[in-house]
mmCIF file of C-alpha atoms in Angstrom:
data_model
loop_
_atom_site.group_PDB
_atom_site.id
_atom_site.type_symbol
_atom_site.label_atom_id
_atom_site.label_comp_id
_atom_site.label_asym_id
_atom_site.label_seq_id
_atom_site.Cartn_x
_atom_site.Cartn_y
_atom_site.Cartn_z
ATOM 1 C CA PRO A 1017 6.972 -14.861 20.783
ATOM 2 C CA ILE A 1018 8.267 -12.979 23.823
ATOM 3 C CA GLU A 1019 8.545 -16.129 25.941
ATOM 4 C CA GLN A 1020 10.642 -17.844 23.271
ATOM 5 C CA LEU A 1021 12.962 -14.825 23.018
ATOM 6 C CA LYS A 1022 13.339 -14.746 26.786
ATOM 7 C CA GLN A 1023 14.270 -18.429 26.793
ATOM 8 C CA GLU A 1024 16.933 -17.807 24.123
ATOM 9 C CA ILE A 1025 18.383 -15.067 26.318
ATOM 10 C CA ILE A 1026 18.444 -17.371 29.344
ATOM 11 C CA ASP A 1027 20.264 -19.980 27.238
ATOM 12 C CA MET A 1028 22.857 -17.416 26.106
ATOM 13 C CA GLY A 1029 23.828 -16.246 29.572
ATOM 14 C CA GLN A 1030 25.139 -12.744 30.281
ATOM 15 C CA ILE A 1031 24.521 -10.307 27.408
ATOM 16 C CA PRO A 1032 26.391 -6.974 27.488
ATOM 17 C CA GLU A 1033 24.422 -5.661 24.494
ATOM 18 C CA LEU A 1034 21.323 -7.265 23.020
ATOM 19 C CA ILE A 1035 20.687 -6.000 19.494
ATOM 20 C CA LEU A 1036 17.099 -6.229 18.329
ATOM 21 C CA VAL A 1037 17.072 -6.098 14.545
ATOM 22 C CA ALA A 1038 14.316 -6.524 11.968
ATOM 23 C CA GLN A 1039 13.295 -5.062 8.640
ATOM 24 C CA ASP A 1040 10.931 -2.921 10.740
ATOM 25 C CA LEU A 1041 11.294 -3.575 14.444
ATOM 26 C CA THR A 1042 8.410 -1.242 15.307
ATOM 27 C CA ARG A 1043 5.974 -3.744 13.791
ATOM 28 C CA TYR A 1044 7.020 -6.458 16.243
ATOM 29 C CA GLY A 1045 4.021 -8.413 17.492
ATOM 30 C CA ILE A 1046 1.454 -7.495 14.855
ATOM 31 C CA ASP A 1047 1.612 -11.007 13.392
ATOM 32 C CA LEU A 1048 1.790 -12.724 16.800
ATOM 33 C CA TYR A 1049 -0.502 -10.640 18.980
ATOM 34 C CA GLY A 1050 -2.591 -8.651 16.506
ATOM 35 C CA LYS A 1051 -1.084 -5.342 17.600
ATOM 36 C CA PRO A 1052 2.318 -3.651 17.800
ATOM 37 C CA SER A 1053 4.094 -5.011 20.878
ATOM 38 C CA LEU A 1054 7.618 -3.603 20.768
ATOM 39 C CA VAL A 1055 7.211 -1.673 24.028
ATOM 40 C CA LYS A 1056 5.991 -4.812 25.802
ATOM 41 C CA LEU A 1057 8.940 -6.754 24.356
ATOM 42 C CA LEU A 1058 11.382 -4.076 25.550
ATOM 43 C CA GLN A 1059 9.894 -4.094 29.034
ATOM 44 C CA GLU A 1060 10.055 -7.889 29.265
ATOM 45 C CA LEU A 1061 13.614 -8.171 27.954
ATOM 46 C CA SER A 1062 14.956 -5.299 30.024
ATOM 47 C CA SER A 1063 13.555 -6.911 33.177
ATOM 48 C CA MET A 1064 16.006 -9.787 32.686
ATOM 49 C CA GLU A 1065 19.131 -9.464 34.841
ATOM 50 C CA GLN A 1066 21.482 -10.958 32.229
ATOM 51 C CA VAL A 1067 20.586 -8.251 29.684
ATOM 52 C CA GLU A 1068 22.723 -5.179 30.321
ATOM 53 C CA LYS A 1069 21.805 -3.000 27.322
ATOM 54 C CA ILE A 1070 19.383 -3.158 24.377
ATOM 55 C CA ARG A 1071 19.960 -1.553 20.974
ATOM 56 C CA LEU A 1072 17.156 -0.993 18.420
ATOM 57 C CA LEU A 1073 17.870 -1.306 14.710
ATOM 58 C CA TYR A 1074 15.590 -0.414 11.835
ATOM 59 C CA CYS A 1075 12.562 1.372 13.197
ATOM 60 C CA TYR A 1076 10.339 2.874 10.529
ATOM 61 C CA PRO A 1077 9.008 6.324 11.439
ATOM 62 C CA ASP A 1078 5.285 5.675 10.954
ATOM 63 C CA MET A 1079 5.198 3.359 14.000
ATOM 64 C CA ILE A 1080 7.388 5.434 16.319
ATOM 65 C CA ASP A 1081 4.805 6.746 18.744
ATOM 66 C CA ASN A 1082 4.850 8.533 22.088
ATOM 67 C CA GLU A 1083 4.690 5.244 24.000
ATOM 68 C CA LEU A 1084 7.855 3.955 22.317
ATOM 69 C CA ILE A 1085 9.631 7.291 22.730
ATOM 70 C CA GLU A 1086 8.818 7.323 26.451
ATOM 71 C CA GLU A 1087 10.033 3.732 26.848
ATOM 72 C CA ILE A 1088 13.333 4.644 25.201
ATOM 73 C CA ARG A 1089 13.586 7.751 27.407
ATOM 74 C CA ASN A 1090 12.757 6.050 30.709
ATOM 75 C CA ASN A 1091 14.288 2.593 30.310
ATOM 76 C CA ASP A 1092 17.930 2.771 31.378
ATOM 77 C CA LYS A 1093 18.745 -0.488 29.607
ATOM 78 C CA ILE A 1094 17.772 0.863 26.193
ATOM 79 C CA ILE A 1095 20.687 2.522 24.425
ATOM 80 C CA LYS A 1096 19.677 6.019 23.364
ATOM 81 C CA TYR A 1097 20.183 5.186 19.695
ATOM 82 C CA ILE A 1098 17.760 4.515 16.897
ATOM 83 C CA ASP A 1099 18.357 3.559 13.278
ATOM 84 C CA MET A 1100 15.450 4.929 11.274
ATOM 85 C CA PRO A 1101 15.856 4.166 7.538
ATOM 86 C CA LEU A 1102 13.871 7.041 6.039
ATOM 87 C CA GLN A 1103 15.147 6.599 2.440
ATOM 88 C CA HIS A 1104 13.856 10.005 1.312
ATOM 89 C CA ALA A 1105 11.884 13.027 2.501
ATOM 90 C CA ASP A 1106 10.022 14.203 -0.601
ATOM 91 C CA ARG A 1107 6.349 13.193 -0.453
ATOM 92 C CA SER A 1108 6.017 12.179 -4.128
ATOM 93 C CA THR A 1109 9.263 10.175 -4.089
ATOM 94 C CA LEU A 1110 8.263 8.416 -0.864
ATOM 95 C CA LYS A 1111 4.904 7.543 -2.388
ATOM 96 C CA ARG A 1112 6.664 5.972 -5.393
ATOM 97 C CA MET A 1113 8.829 4.034 -2.915
ATOM 98 C CA ASN A 1114 5.631 2.785 -1.256
ATOM 99 C CA ARG A 1115 6.590 4.554 1.984
ATOM 100 C CA ARG A 1116 4.365 6.407 4.405
ATOM 101 C CA GLY A 1117 5.014 9.905 5.663
ATOM 102 C CA ASP A 1118 6.971 12.871 4.420
ATOM 103 C CA GLY A 1119 9.745 15.166 5.511
ATOM 104 C CA GLU A 1120 7.465 17.256 7.705
ATOM 105 C CA SER A 1121 6.115 14.281 9.665
ATOM 106 C CA TYR A 1122 9.624 12.825 9.926
ATOM 107 C CA LEU A 1123 10.972 16.080 11.381
ATOM 108 C CA LYS A 1124 8.278 15.982 14.082
ATOM 109 C CA ILE A 1125 9.348 12.473 15.096
ATOM 110 C CA ILE A 1126 13.025 13.455 15.037
ATOM 111 C CA GLU A 1127 12.249 16.493 17.206
ATOM 112 C CA LYS A 1128 10.503 14.266 19.782
ATOM 113 C CA LEU A 1129 13.343 11.748 19.765
ATOM 114 C CA LYS A 1130 15.906 14.495 20.281
ATOM 115 C CA THR A 1131 14.215 15.451 23.562
ATOM 116 C CA ILE A 1132 15.749 12.256 24.974
ATOM 117 C CA LYS A 1133 19.045 13.112 26.647
ATOM 118 C CA GLY A 1134 21.976 11.722 24.628
ATOM 119 C CA MET A 1135 19.767 10.405 21.816
ATOM 120 C CA VAL A 1136 21.577 9.402 18.625
ATOM 121 C CA ILE A 1137 19.597 9.096 15.389
ATOM 122 C CA ARG A 1138 20.992 7.408 12.300
ATOM 123 C CA SER A 1139 19.300 7.066 8.930
ATOM 124 C CA THR A 1140 19.858 6.006 5.344
ATOM 125 C CA PHE A 1141 18.801 7.680 2.120
ATOM 126 C CA ILE A 1142 18.500 6.733 -1.537
ATOM 127 C CA ALA A 1143 19.281 9.253 -4.275
ATOM 128 C CA GLY A 1144 18.158 8.813 -7.853
ATOM 129 C CA PHE A 1145 15.016 6.757 -7.312
ATOM 130 C CA PRO A 1146 13.028 6.623 -10.574
ATOM 131 C CA GLY A 1147 11.062 9.818 -11.054
ATOM 132 C CA GLU A 1148 13.084 11.802 -8.487
ATOM 133 C CA SER A 1149 12.940 15.329 -9.916
ATOM 134 C CA GLU A 1150 15.515 18.022 -9.203
ATOM 135 C CA GLN A 1151 12.985 19.609 -6.830
ATOM 136 C CA ALA A 1152 12.405 16.296 -5.027
ATOM 137 C CA PHE A 1153 16.154 15.899 -4.603
ATOM 138 C CA GLU A 1154 16.499 19.467 -3.288
ATOM 139 C CA ASN A 1155 13.662 18.742 -0.842
ATOM 140 C CA LEU A 1156 15.757 15.834 0.449
ATOM 141 C CA VAL A 1157 18.855 18.027 0.764
ATOM 142 C CA GLU A 1158 16.934 20.645 2.766
ATOM 143 C CA PHE A 1159 15.372 17.965 4.962
ATOM 144 C CA ILE A 1160 18.775 16.512 5.857
ATOM 145 C CA LYS A 1161 20.044 19.972 6.790
ATOM 146 C CA LYS A 1162 17.078 20.466 9.129
ATOM 147 C CA ALA A 1163 17.171 16.959 10.638
ATOM 148 C CA LYS A 1164 20.830 17.155 11.700
ATOM 149 C CA PHE A 1165 21.370 13.420 12.033
ATOM 150 C CA PHE A 1166 24.210 12.058 14.117
ATOM 151 C CA ASN A 1167 25.054 9.742 11.229
ATOM 152 C CA ALA A 1168 23.559 8.946 7.838
ATOM 153 C CA GLY A 1169 24.318 6.686 4.917
ATOM 154 C CA PHE A 1170 23.683 7.704 1.314
ATOM 155 C CA PHE A 1171 23.215 5.315 -1.581
ATOM 156 C CA ALA A 1172 22.436 5.598 -5.260
ATOM 157 C CA TYR A 1173 19.279 3.797 -6.331
ATOM 158 C CA SER A 1174 20.194 0.399 -7.729
ATOM 159 C CA ARG A 1175 17.887 -0.926 -10.428
ATOM 160 C CA GLU A 1176 17.181 -4.585 -9.670
ATOM 161 C CA GLU A 1177 15.146 -6.909 -11.877
ATOM 162 C CA GLY A 1178 12.066 -8.298 -10.190
ATOM 163 C CA THR A 1179 11.425 -5.176 -8.096
ATOM 164 C CA PRO A 1180 8.428 -2.914 -8.784
ATOM 165 C CA SER A 1181 10.677 0.105 -9.406
ATOM 166 C CA TYR A 1182 12.640 -1.724 -12.119
ATOM 167 C CA SER A 1183 9.942 -0.872 -14.655
ATOM 168 C CA PHE A 1184 9.142 2.631 -13.381
ATOM 169 C CA ASP A 1185 9.338 5.532 -15.800
ATOM 170 C CA GLY A 1186 11.892 8.227 -15.089
ATOM 171 C CA GLN A 1187 14.993 6.112 -14.495
ATOM 172 C CA ILE A 1188 17.810 8.454 -13.469
ATOM 173 C CA PRO A 1189 21.168 8.265 -15.297
ATOM 174 C CA GLU A 1190 24.028 6.750 -13.256
ATOM 175 C CA LYS A 1191 26.080 9.952 -13.520
ATOM 176 C CA VAL A 1192 23.238 12.007 -11.988
ATOM 177 C CA LYS A 1193 22.708 9.460 -9.199
ATOM 178 C CA LYS A 1194 26.402 9.581 -8.314
ATOM 179 C CA GLN A 1195 26.391 13.401 -8.305
ATOM 180 C CA ARG A 1196 23.357 13.437 -6.005
ATOM 181 C CA VAL A 1197 24.925 10.971 -3.571
ATOM 182 C CA LYS A 1198 28.089 13.055 -3.510
ATOM 183 C CA LYS A 1199 26.083 16.204 -2.747
ATOM 184 C CA LEU A 1200 24.198 14.470 0.069
#
């Protein structure tokens, strides 16, 4: 809860940079308040004198809305940086990954974020997810060219027992995954 987080900050003293990190930070508050509450959290934390700057890590694109973008733009304590782990841009591959959105919707969000002066956008991508066709991979390559990220990390899909994708058809050979990561 916000009040508990504020108390932790008070207990810590002066904080040059407060890093808010979660698997998906944009979903903050849904479990506690029944609705997304990241903007409210940012407003509350940035009102505290001992917090100098706030950095946001791991914001999924489907919950980045105009209200959050405006808060980032107008709140001087929020570092103009966002880590948005997109993983892919091809619609069919994203669907297999159980992700919302597609390259087109992601580019619209990126375009809005880039209207913020000094905004830095970082992302991560997975190559070789089961069923990723050559065309799906090329869609990802073209998306990355258009997005022009400040920084991005690229990883080969790692098949892990116990995950849904472990048993998916269309497992990609290691050699192909490595070639795709190198190209990205």
